[in-house]
mmCIF file of C-alpha atoms and ligand atoms in Angstrom:
data_model
loop_
_atom_site.group_PDB
_atom_site.id
_atom_site.type_symbol
_atom_site.label_atom_id
_atom_site.label_comp_id
_atom_site.label_asym_id
_atom_site.label_seq_id
_atom_site.Cartn_x
_atom_site.Cartn_y
_atom_site.Cartn_z
ATOM 1 C CA MET A 1 -4.995 10.981 -16.835
ATOM 2 C CA THR A 2 -5.854 12.147 -20.292
ATOM 3 C CA HIS A 3 -2.568 13.917 -20.865
ATOM 4 C CA LEU A 4 -0.629 10.776 -20.080
ATOM 5 C CA ARG A 5 -2.588 8.847 -22.615
ATOM 6 C CA ALA A 6 -2.456 11.564 -25.197
ATOM 7 C CA ARG A 7 1.309 11.733 -24.943
ATOM 8 C CA THR A 8 1.785 8.329 -26.444
ATOM 9 C CA GLY A 9 -1.421 7.841 -28.326
ATOM 10 C CA THR A 10 -1.479 4.160 -27.483
ATOM 11 C CA VAL A 11 -4.587 2.262 -26.668
ATOM 12 C CA GLY A 12 -3.506 -0.772 -24.655
ATOM 13 C CA LEU A 13 -3.959 0.406 -21.120
ATOM 14 C CA ALA A 14 -6.426 3.112 -22.012
ATOM 15 C CA ALA A 15 -8.699 0.525 -23.571
ATOM 16 C CA LEU A 16 -8.304 -1.671 -20.557
ATOM 17 C CA ALA A 17 -9.067 1.182 -18.205
ATOM 18 C CA MET A 18 -12.197 2.024 -20.130
ATOM 19 C CA ALA A 19 -13.286 -1.602 -20.144
ATOM 20 C CA ALA A 20 -12.604 -1.965 -16.454
ATOM 21 C CA GLY A 21 -14.115 1.417 -15.722
ATOM 22 C CA ALA A 22 -17.349 0.350 -17.312
ATOM 23 C CA LEU A 23 -17.630 -2.259 -14.616
ATOM 24 C CA VAL A 24 -17.557 0.343 -11.892
ATOM 25 C CA ALA A 25 -20.944 1.515 -10.759
ATOM 26 C CA PRO A 26 -21.336 5.292 -11.069
ATOM 27 C CA ALA A 27 -22.015 5.492 -7.363
ATOM 28 C CA HIS A 28 -18.409 4.496 -6.829
ATOM 29 C CA ALA A 29 -17.232 7.877 -8.068
ATOM 30 C CA THR A 30 -18.265 9.775 -4.994
ATOM 31 C CA THR A 31 -16.881 13.095 -3.971
ATOM 32 C CA ILE A 32 -14.647 12.113 -1.101
ATOM 33 C CA THR A 33 -11.489 12.433 -3.141
ATOM 34 C CA ALA A 34 -12.496 15.703 -4.751
ATOM 35 C CA ALA A 35 -10.503 17.640 -2.195
ATOM 36 C CA PRO A 36 -7.311 15.734 -1.497
ATOM 37 C CA GLN A 37 -5.785 16.944 1.715
ATOM 38 C CA ALA A 38 -2.310 15.588 1.132
ATOM 39 C CA ALA A 39 -0.892 18.993 1.969
ATOM 40 C CA ALA A 40 -0.836 18.166 5.650
ATOM 41 C CA ALA A 41 2.653 16.715 5.654
ATOM 42 C CA PRO A 42 5.669 18.870 6.333
ATOM 43 C CA GLN A 43 6.568 19.731 2.808
ATOM 44 C CA ALA A 44 8.918 19.687 -0.114
ATOM 45 C CA GLN A 45 12.566 18.957 -0.189
ATOM 46 C CA LYS A 46 14.297 19.557 -3.504
ATOM 47 C CA GLY A 47 10.999 19.119 -5.271
ATOM 48 C CA GLY A 48 10.286 15.829 -3.558
ATOM 49 C CA VAL A 49 8.005 14.858 -0.733
ATOM 50 C CA ARG A 50 9.323 15.762 2.686
ATOM 51 C CA LEU A 51 8.960 12.563 4.648
ATOM 52 C CA HIS A 52 7.737 12.437 8.206
ATOM 53 C CA SER A 53 10.459 11.442 10.649
ATOM 54 C CA ASN A 54 9.362 8.834 13.174
ATOM 55 C CA ALA A 55 8.832 11.539 15.785
ATOM 56 C CA GLU A 56 6.838 13.664 13.333
ATOM 57 C CA LEU A 57 4.762 10.653 12.347
ATOM 58 C CA ALA A 58 3.761 10.079 15.963
ATOM 59 C CA ARG A 59 2.826 13.740 16.395
ATOM 60 C CA THR A 60 0.888 13.875 13.122
ATOM 61 C CA LEU A 61 -1.079 10.717 13.910
ATOM 62 C CA LYS A 62 -2.030 12.090 17.305
ATOM 63 C CA GLN A 63 -3.020 15.370 15.671
ATOM 64 C CA ILE A 64 -5.227 13.490 13.189
ATOM 65 C CA GLU A 65 -6.782 11.586 16.087
ATOM 66 C CA ARG A 66 -7.524 14.809 17.984
ATOM 67 C CA ALA A 67 -8.928 16.577 14.938
ATOM 68 C CA SER A 68 -11.187 13.623 14.144
ATOM 69 C CA HIS A 69 -13.243 14.101 17.328
ATOM 70 C CA GLY A 70 -13.204 10.424 18.122
ATOM 71 C CA ARG A 71 -13.565 9.070 14.614
ATOM 72 C CA VAL A 72 -9.916 8.011 14.298
ATOM 73 C CA THR A 73 -8.152 5.957 16.948
ATOM 74 C CA VAL A 74 -4.365 5.675 16.937
ATOM 75 C CA ARG A 75 -2.506 3.194 19.084
ATOM 76 C CA SER A 76 0.772 1.344 19.169
ATOM 77 C CA VAL A 77 0.356 -2.359 18.377
ATOM 78 C CA GLY A 78 3.943 -3.263 19.185
ATOM 79 C CA LYS A 79 7.494 -2.062 19.182
ATOM 80 C CA SER A 80 10.301 -2.400 16.686
ATOM 81 C CA ASN A 81 13.602 -3.976 17.672
ATOM 82 C CA GLU A 82 14.923 -0.534 18.551
ATOM 83 C CA GLY A 83 11.850 0.199 20.654
ATOM 84 C CA ARG A 84 9.924 2.444 18.293
ATOM 85 C CA PRO A 85 6.120 2.158 18.363
ATOM 86 C CA ILE A 86 4.375 0.618 15.377
ATOM 87 C CA TRP A 87 1.192 2.622 14.853
ATOM 88 C CA PHE A 88 -2.210 1.234 13.937
ATOM 89 C CA ALA A 89 -4.842 3.825 13.053
ATOM 90 C CA THR A 90 -8.469 2.760 12.788
ATOM 91 C CA LEU A 91 -11.683 4.468 11.777
ATOM 92 C CA GLY A 92 -15.273 3.489 11.151
ATOM 93 C CA SER A 93 -17.531 0.912 12.740
ATOM 94 C CA GLY A 94 -18.801 -1.068 9.776
ATOM 95 C CA PRO A 95 -18.792 -4.840 9.561
ATOM 96 C CA ARG A 96 -16.445 -5.054 6.571
ATOM 97 C CA ARG A 97 -12.865 -4.798 7.775
ATOM 98 C CA VAL A 98 -10.168 -3.395 5.530
ATOM 99 C CA MET A 99 -6.464 -3.213 6.428
ATOM 100 C CA TYR A 100 -3.663 -1.305 4.749
ATOM 101 C CA VAL A 101 0.018 -1.736 5.549
ATOM 102 C CA THR A 102 2.713 0.759 4.576
ATOM 103 C CA GLN A 103 6.493 0.755 4.532
ATOM 104 C CA GLN A 104 7.435 -2.760 5.534
ATOM 105 C CA HIS A 105 10.617 -1.911 3.660
ATOM 106 C CA GLY A 106 12.130 1.080 5.404
ATOM 107 C CA ASP A 107 13.397 2.755 2.250
ATOM 108 C CA GLU A 108 9.996 2.628 0.494
ATOM 109 C CA PRO A 109 8.308 5.501 2.303
ATOM 110 C CA LEU A 110 5.688 7.127 0.080
ATOM 111 C CA GLY A 111 2.729 4.929 1.028
ATOM 112 C CA THR A 112 3.041 6.206 4.590
ATOM 113 C CA GLU A 113 2.502 9.779 3.416
ATOM 114 C CA SER A 114 -0.543 8.634 1.407
ATOM 115 C CA ALA A 115 -1.958 6.884 4.468
ATOM 116 C CA LEU A 116 -1.871 10.080 6.512
ATOM 117 C CA ALA A 117 -3.844 11.889 3.834
ATOM 118 C CA ALA A 118 -6.347 9.021 3.595
ATOM 119 C CA LEU A 119 -6.852 9.048 7.367
ATOM 120 C CA ARG A 120 -7.639 12.761 7.208
ATOM 121 C CA THR A 121 -10.089 12.406 4.352
ATOM 122 C CA LEU A 122 -11.916 9.376 5.694
ATOM 123 C CA GLY A 123 -11.600 10.185 9.382
ATOM 124 C CA GLN A 124 -12.031 13.915 9.690
ATOM 125 C CA SER A 125 -14.661 14.748 7.100
ATOM 126 C CA ASP A 126 -18.296 15.024 8.091
ATOM 127 C CA SER A 127 -19.422 14.701 4.469
ATOM 128 C CA ARG A 128 -22.158 12.238 3.678
ATOM 129 C CA ALA A 129 -19.725 10.147 1.637
ATOM 130 C CA ALA A 130 -17.206 9.914 4.464
ATOM 131 C CA ARG A 131 -19.941 9.075 6.967
ATOM 132 C CA ALA A 132 -21.231 6.371 4.629
ATOM 133 C CA VAL A 133 -17.782 4.780 4.445
ATOM 134 C CA ARG A 134 -17.398 4.847 8.224
ATOM 135 C CA SER A 135 -20.767 3.216 8.711
ATOM 136 C CA LYS A 136 -20.074 0.363 6.296
ATOM 137 C CA ILE A 137 -16.436 -0.525 6.899
ATOM 138 C CA THR A 138 -13.834 -0.471 9.637
ATOM 139 C CA LEU A 139 -10.490 0.598 8.227
ATOM 140 C CA GLY A 140 -7.207 -0.120 9.983
ATOM 141 C CA ILE A 141 -3.841 1.116 8.734
ATOM 142 C CA VAL A 142 -0.436 -0.067 9.932
ATOM 143 C CA VAL A 143 1.339 3.207 9.281
ATOM 144 C CA ARG A 144 5.068 2.587 8.691
ATOM 145 C CA ALA A 145 5.492 -1.039 9.711
ATOM 146 C CA ASN A 146 9.280 -0.674 9.788
ATOM 147 C CA PRO A 147 10.214 2.504 11.679
ATOM 148 C CA ASP A 148 13.779 1.272 12.306
ATOM 149 C CA GLY A 149 14.357 0.695 8.599
ATOM 150 C CA HIS A 150 13.010 4.181 7.962
ATOM 151 C CA GLU A 151 15.447 5.600 10.499
ATOM 152 C CA HIS A 152 18.385 3.731 8.965
ATOM 153 C CA GLN A 153 17.118 4.370 5.417
ATOM 154 C CA TRP A 154 17.319 0.715 4.464
ATOM 155 C CA ARG A 155 15.027 -2.091 3.429
ATOM 156 C CA TYR A 156 15.361 -4.420 6.416
ATOM 157 C CA ASN A 157 14.469 -4.174 10.069
ATOM 158 C CA TYR A 158 17.302 -3.496 12.531
ATOM 159 C CA ASP A 159 18.815 -6.663 13.934
ATOM 160 C CA PRO A 160 22.621 -6.811 14.169
ATOM 161 C CA ASP A 161 22.380 -10.436 15.320
ATOM 162 C CA ALA A 162 20.427 -11.505 12.266
ATOM 163 C CA ASP A 163 21.733 -14.249 10.029
ATOM 164 C CA PRO A 164 18.522 -14.481 8.077
ATOM 165 C CA GLU A 165 17.303 -16.652 5.265
ATOM 166 C CA TYR A 166 15.742 -13.439 3.898
ATOM 167 C CA GLY A 167 17.524 -10.239 4.766
ATOM 168 C CA GLU A 168 21.136 -9.312 5.347
ATOM 169 C CA PRO A 169 23.442 -10.793 7.991
ATOM 170 C CA GLY A 170 24.439 -8.287 10.634
ATOM 171 C CA LYS A 171 21.795 -5.863 9.417
ATOM 172 C CA GLY A 172 18.297 -7.240 9.654
ATOM 173 C CA TYR A 173 15.411 -9.292 8.339
ATOM 174 C CA ASP A 174 13.340 -8.636 5.240
ATOM 175 C CA ILE A 175 10.035 -8.183 7.038
ATOM 176 C CA ASN A 176 8.011 -9.017 3.950
ATOM 177 C CA ARG A 177 9.306 -12.584 3.888
ATOM 178 C CA TYR A 178 8.175 -13.477 7.413
ATOM 179 C CA HIS A 179 4.372 -13.630 7.234
ATOM 180 C CA ASP A 180 4.146 -17.401 6.671
ATOM 181 C CA PRO A 181 0.858 -18.472 8.297
ATOM 182 C CA ALA A 182 2.560 -21.681 9.441
ATOM 183 C CA VAL A 183 4.928 -19.664 11.672
ATOM 184 C CA ALA A 184 3.306 -18.363 14.867
ATOM 185 C CA PRO A 185 4.099 -14.772 15.817
ATOM 186 C CA GLY A 186 5.874 -16.030 18.926
ATOM 187 C CA ASP A 187 8.265 -18.029 16.761
ATOM 188 C CA ASN A 188 8.753 -15.303 14.172
ATOM 189 C CA PRO A 189 12.338 -13.978 14.114
ATOM 190 C CA ALA A 190 11.263 -10.781 12.333
ATOM 191 C CA THR A 191 9.782 -8.692 15.145
ATOM 192 C CA GLU A 192 7.824 -6.258 13.009
ATOM 193 C CA ALA A 193 6.341 -9.042 10.858
ATOM 194 C CA ALA A 194 5.093 -10.695 14.044
ATOM 195 C CA VAL A 195 3.463 -7.392 15.018
ATOM 196 C CA ILE A 196 1.629 -7.330 11.694
ATOM 197 C CA GLN A 197 0.622 -10.998 12.099
ATOM 198 C CA ARG A 198 -0.853 -10.286 15.519
ATOM 199 C CA THR A 199 -2.591 -7.156 14.292
ATOM 200 C CA TYR A 200 -4.101 -9.097 11.403
ATOM 201 C CA ALA A 201 -5.292 -11.870 13.733
ATOM 202 C CA ALA A 202 -6.932 -9.396 16.114
ATOM 203 C CA PHE A 203 -8.430 -7.139 13.453
ATOM 204 C CA ARG A 204 -9.599 -9.967 11.125
ATOM 205 C CA PRO A 205 -9.693 -7.931 7.904
ATOM 206 C CA SER A 206 -11.370 -9.386 4.830
ATOM 207 C CA ILE A 207 -9.173 -7.134 2.655
ATOM 208 C CA VAL A 208 -5.433 -6.435 3.041
ATOM 209 C CA VAL A 209 -3.447 -4.078 0.802
ATOM 210 C CA ASP A 210 0.321 -3.756 1.263
ATOM 211 C CA TYR A 211 2.060 -0.626 -0.114
ATOM 212 C CA HIS A 212 5.656 -0.829 -1.380
ATOM 213 C CA MET A 213 7.963 0.868 -3.877
ATOM 214 C CA GLN A 214 9.849 -0.463 -6.892
ATOM 215 C CA GLY A 215 12.389 0.862 -9.402
ATOM 216 C CA ARG A 216 11.460 2.405 -12.743
ATOM 217 C CA TYR A 217 9.934 0.475 -15.630
ATOM 218 C CA ALA A 218 8.177 1.118 -18.919
ATOM 219 C CA PHE A 219 5.884 -0.769 -21.208
ATOM 220 C CA PRO A 220 7.776 -2.090 -24.223
ATOM 221 C CA PRO A 221 7.499 -0.223 -27.546
ATOM 222 C CA PRO A 222 5.397 0.850 -29.238
ATOM 223 C CA ASP A 223 3.587 1.764 -26.004
ATOM 224 C CA GLY A 224 6.653 3.045 -24.203
ATOM 225 C CA ARG A 225 4.875 4.742 -21.309
ATOM 226 C CA GLU A 226 6.607 4.716 -17.941
ATOM 227 C CA ILE A 227 4.841 2.500 -15.421
ATOM 228 C CA THR A 228 4.050 4.420 -12.253
ATOM 229 C CA THR A 229 2.430 1.585 -10.308
ATOM 230 C CA SER A 230 2.475 -2.209 -10.327
ATOM 231 C CA ILE A 231 0.075 -4.483 -8.482
ATOM 232 C CA LEU A 232 -0.329 -8.189 -7.805
ATOM 233 C CA TRP A 233 -2.694 -10.512 -5.956
ATOM 234 C CA PRO A 234 -1.682 -13.797 -4.283
ATOM 235 C CA ASN A 235 -0.211 -16.429 -6.585
ATOM 236 C CA HIS A 236 0.569 -19.180 -4.081
ATOM 237 C CA PRO A 237 -1.110 -22.345 -5.444
ATOM 238 C CA SER A 238 -2.928 -23.096 -2.164
ATOM 239 C CA VAL A 239 -4.844 -19.805 -2.038
ATOM 240 C CA SER A 240 -8.543 -20.621 -2.314
ATOM 241 C CA ALA A 241 -10.404 -19.781 -5.487
ATOM 242 C CA ALA A 242 -12.706 -17.519 -3.487
ATOM 243 C CA ALA A 243 -9.849 -15.562 -1.912
ATOM 244 C CA LEU A 244 -8.134 -15.248 -5.282
ATOM 245 C CA ARG A 245 -11.321 -14.030 -6.913
ATOM 246 C CA ARG A 246 -11.852 -11.369 -4.240
ATOM 247 C CA SER A 247 -8.170 -10.401 -4.388
ATOM 248 C CA LYS A 248 -8.500 -9.799 -8.111
ATOM 249 C CA GLN A 249 -11.611 -7.684 -7.512
ATOM 250 C CA VAL A 250 -9.549 -5.574 -5.124
ATOM 251 C CA GLY A 251 -6.871 -5.444 -7.809
ATOM 252 C CA VAL A 252 -9.369 -4.136 -10.359
ATOM 253 C CA ALA A 253 -10.711 -1.525 -7.926
ATOM 254 C CA VAL A 254 -7.195 -0.368 -7.075
ATOM 255 C CA HIS A 255 -6.146 -0.385 -10.726
ATOM 256 C CA ASP A 256 -9.163 1.721 -11.641
ATOM 257 C CA ALA A 257 -8.556 4.212 -8.812
ATOM 258 C CA PHE A 258 -4.899 4.649 -9.745
ATOM 259 C CA THR A 259 -5.793 4.992 -13.414
ATOM 260 C CA ARG A 260 -8.443 7.629 -12.721
ATOM 261 C CA ALA A 261 -5.772 9.544 -10.800
ATOM 262 C CA GLY A 262 -3.454 9.484 -13.821
ATOM 263 C CA ALA A 263 -1.270 6.495 -12.942
ATOM 264 C CA VAL A 264 0.013 3.942 -15.462
ATOM 265 C CA VAL A 265 -0.493 0.506 -13.938
ATOM 266 C CA SER A 266 0.996 -2.907 -14.706
ATOM 267 C CA GLN A 267 0.943 -6.283 -13.056
ATOM 268 C CA TYR A 268 3.905 -6.980 -10.759
ATOM 269 C CA PRO A 269 6.036 -10.081 -11.468
ATOM 270 C CA GLY A 270 5.951 -11.446 -7.905
ATOM 271 C CA GLY A 271 6.832 -14.893 -6.589
ATOM 272 C CA THR A 272 4.784 -17.556 -4.879
ATOM 273 C CA TYR A 273 6.564 -17.687 -1.503
ATOM 274 C CA GLN A 274 4.123 -18.003 1.402
ATOM 275 C CA GLY A 275 6.137 -15.645 3.619
ATOM 276 C CA ILE A 276 5.273 -12.655 1.450
ATOM 277 C CA ALA A 277 2.361 -10.738 2.977
ATOM 278 C CA ARG A 278 0.453 -10.758 -0.330
ATOM 279 C CA ASN A 279 0.461 -14.573 -0.333
ATOM 280 C CA ALA A 280 0.231 -15.122 3.420
ATOM 281 C CA TYR A 281 -2.970 -13.132 3.952
ATOM 282 C CA GLY A 282 -4.451 -14.656 0.806
ATOM 283 C CA LEU A 283 -3.705 -18.105 2.240
ATOM 284 C CA LEU A 284 -5.518 -17.017 5.395
ATOM 285 C CA GLY A 285 -8.588 -16.238 3.275
ATOM 286 C CA SER A 286 -8.442 -12.473 2.891
ATOM 287 C CA ALA A 287 -8.556 -10.591 -0.357
ATOM 288 C CA SER A 288 -4.922 -9.539 -0.593
ATOM 289 C CA LEU A 289 -3.056 -7.132 -2.841
ATOM 290 C CA LEU A 290 0.466 -5.787 -3.268
ATOM 291 C CA VAL A 291 0.921 -2.234 -4.552
ATOM 292 C CA GLU A 292 4.318 -1.018 -5.810
ATOM 293 C CA LEU A 293 4.821 2.690 -6.434
ATOM 294 C CA SER A 294 7.651 3.339 -8.860
ATOM 295 C CA ALA A 295 10.577 5.430 -7.575
ATOM 296 C CA LEU A 296 9.946 8.357 -9.896
ATOM 297 C CA PRO A 297 12.138 11.479 -9.753
ATOM 298 C CA PRO A 298 11.581 13.836 -6.791
ATOM 299 C CA GLU A 299 9.336 16.216 -8.697
ATOM 300 C CA ARG A 300 6.890 13.359 -9.298
ATOM 301 C CA GLU A 301 6.799 12.047 -5.733
ATOM 302 C CA HIS A 302 3.791 14.200 -4.879
ATOM 303 C CA PHE A 303 1.986 12.591 -7.794
ATOM 304 C CA GLN A 304 2.886 9.160 -6.460
ATOM 305 C CA VAL A 305 1.624 10.018 -2.986
ATOM 306 C CA ARG A 306 -1.587 11.424 -4.434
ATOM 307 C CA THR A 307 -2.351 8.414 -6.638
ATOM 308 C CA ALA A 308 -1.777 5.979 -3.774
ATOM 309 C CA TYR A 309 -3.963 8.150 -1.554
ATOM 310 C CA ARG A 310 -6.696 7.950 -4.183
ATOM 311 C CA SER A 311 -6.393 4.161 -4.253
ATOM 312 C CA MET A 312 -6.739 3.970 -0.471
ATOM 313 C CA VAL A 313 -9.810 6.202 -0.336
ATOM 314 C CA GLU A 314 -11.556 4.792 -3.395
ATOM 315 C CA LEU A 315 -11.028 1.160 -2.378
ATOM 316 C CA ALA A 316 -12.556 2.020 0.982
ATOM 317 C CA GLU A 317 -15.490 3.614 -0.830
ATOM 318 C CA ALA A 318 -15.922 0.623 -3.143
ATOM 319 C CA ALA A 319 -15.821 -1.804 -0.229
ATOM 320 C CA ALA A 320 -18.365 0.317 1.626
ATOM 321 C CA SER A 321 -20.776 0.764 -1.258
ATOM 322 C CA GLY A 322 -20.557 -2.805 -2.471
ATOM 323 C CA ALA A 323 -19.296 -1.675 -5.882
ATOM 324 C CA LEU A 324 -16.221 -3.786 -5.205
ATOM 325 C CA ASP A 325 -18.282 -6.969 -5.303
ATOM 326 C CA ARG A 326 -19.632 -6.175 -8.748
ATOM 327 C CA LEU A 327 -16.203 -5.888 -10.386
ATOM 328 C CA ASP A 328 -15.158 -8.568 -12.862
ATOM 329 C CA PRO A 329 -12.110 -10.349 -11.399
ATOM 330 C CA ALA A 330 -11.077 -11.416 -14.901
ATOM 331 C CA ALA A 331 -10.308 -7.757 -15.660
ATOM 332 C CA ALA A 332 -7.297 -8.104 -13.358
ATOM 333 C CA ASP A 333 -5.773 -10.673 -15.682
ATOM 334 C CA ARG A 334 -5.969 -8.166 -18.528
ATOM 335 C CA ILE A 335 -3.743 -5.664 -16.730
ATOM 336 C CA PRO A 336 -0.532 -5.816 -18.775
ATOM 337 C CA PRO A 337 2.677 -7.283 -17.369
ATOM 338 C CA ARG A 338 5.460 -5.008 -16.214
ATOM 339 C CA GLY A 339 7.890 -3.983 -18.947
ATOM 340 C CA PRO A 340 11.669 -3.634 -18.855
ATOM 341 C CA SER A 341 13.631 -1.623 -16.330
ATOM 342 C CA LEU A 342 14.497 1.908 -17.371
ATOM 343 C CA PRO A 343 18.192 2.822 -17.548
ATOM 344 C CA GLY A 344 19.265 3.839 -14.073
ATOM 345 C CA GLY A 345 15.918 2.812 -12.660
ATOM 346 C CA ALA A 346 17.129 -0.433 -11.186
ATOM 347 C CA SER A 347 19.723 1.386 -9.117
ATOM 348 C CA ALA A 348 17.300 3.954 -7.771
ATOM 349 C CA ALA A 349 17.824 4.557 -4.094
ATOM 350 C CA ARG A 350 14.376 3.296 -3.282
ATOM 351 C CA ASP A 351 14.632 0.070 -5.248
ATOM 352 C CA ARG A 352 16.026 -2.883 -3.405
ATOM 353 C CA GLY A 353 15.213 -5.805 -5.624
ATOM 354 C CA THR A 354 11.989 -7.732 -5.618
ATOM 355 C CA HIS A 355 9.269 -7.146 -3.139
HETATM 356 ZN ZN1 LIG B 1 9.059 -3.399 -0.730
#
């Protein structure tokens, strides 16, 4: 991270990171992430991350399950409109339940690759740190919530009959607008959102983090650094003060983990709609956070996967150790707002508007 800061010589985010970092107990910096195992994916295409196809994802998850000797369980929690399984991988047996969701938007794939690496690190290692995490939390990851969108390389699910309020007629629903707690899964027109709703209800996580991708943005001059990651907690007015406070603590933990990994983090300018997962699971009382990885050029996709992986592992560690509960939620409010779009960034293939 130091080279990123040195490049611009600015102090805004660096000062924030140091202030926030001071709130993190030293025990939080355990050794689990010292040996990232992100190399497991089939690799590199034109300098970018080679993404798992849906078939490869199924095989890789089963391979992780086998190699974990019972520590990781992988099962399908439902099917997409085109009949593809939606995978839920769990590990650990602790009382604190943490849930990650990746790739609700089919063309925002990198969080899925990070999740595979996190499952390996937390599920396969016999290190004391990994065992400690598994004894204190139960982690569940919806790995690629929208396999049809991945297959079609678009944002929405696949539903040619859709004439949606959120989505595109003749194409599909925007899954991340259909988590409204007032709509029962059985009445939910967005199949994959209903699967996530049911999974949430059965798993009862106290923490939910939802991984997306955005275009390219920078902090305004004189800072000028490119933002690699944006995050936001629930901002629906009916979210309880307690849930908001815990969401901001998760935001600080995730901000700190990304920053330690070299990321440049801003707040995300998200709306208050209750159908967005970030708001919906906050309304249901969980600590809830949105993460947006910027669509950096191919040669920086490995960096993006690695930083998100670090956030997944280190949040799990912080939840397990209790360090999470000692973070100052007010530090979240000091994370700077997202700056302007970079030229060409808004039209990046992996940016499809707001999330
Ligand atoms: Zn998205």
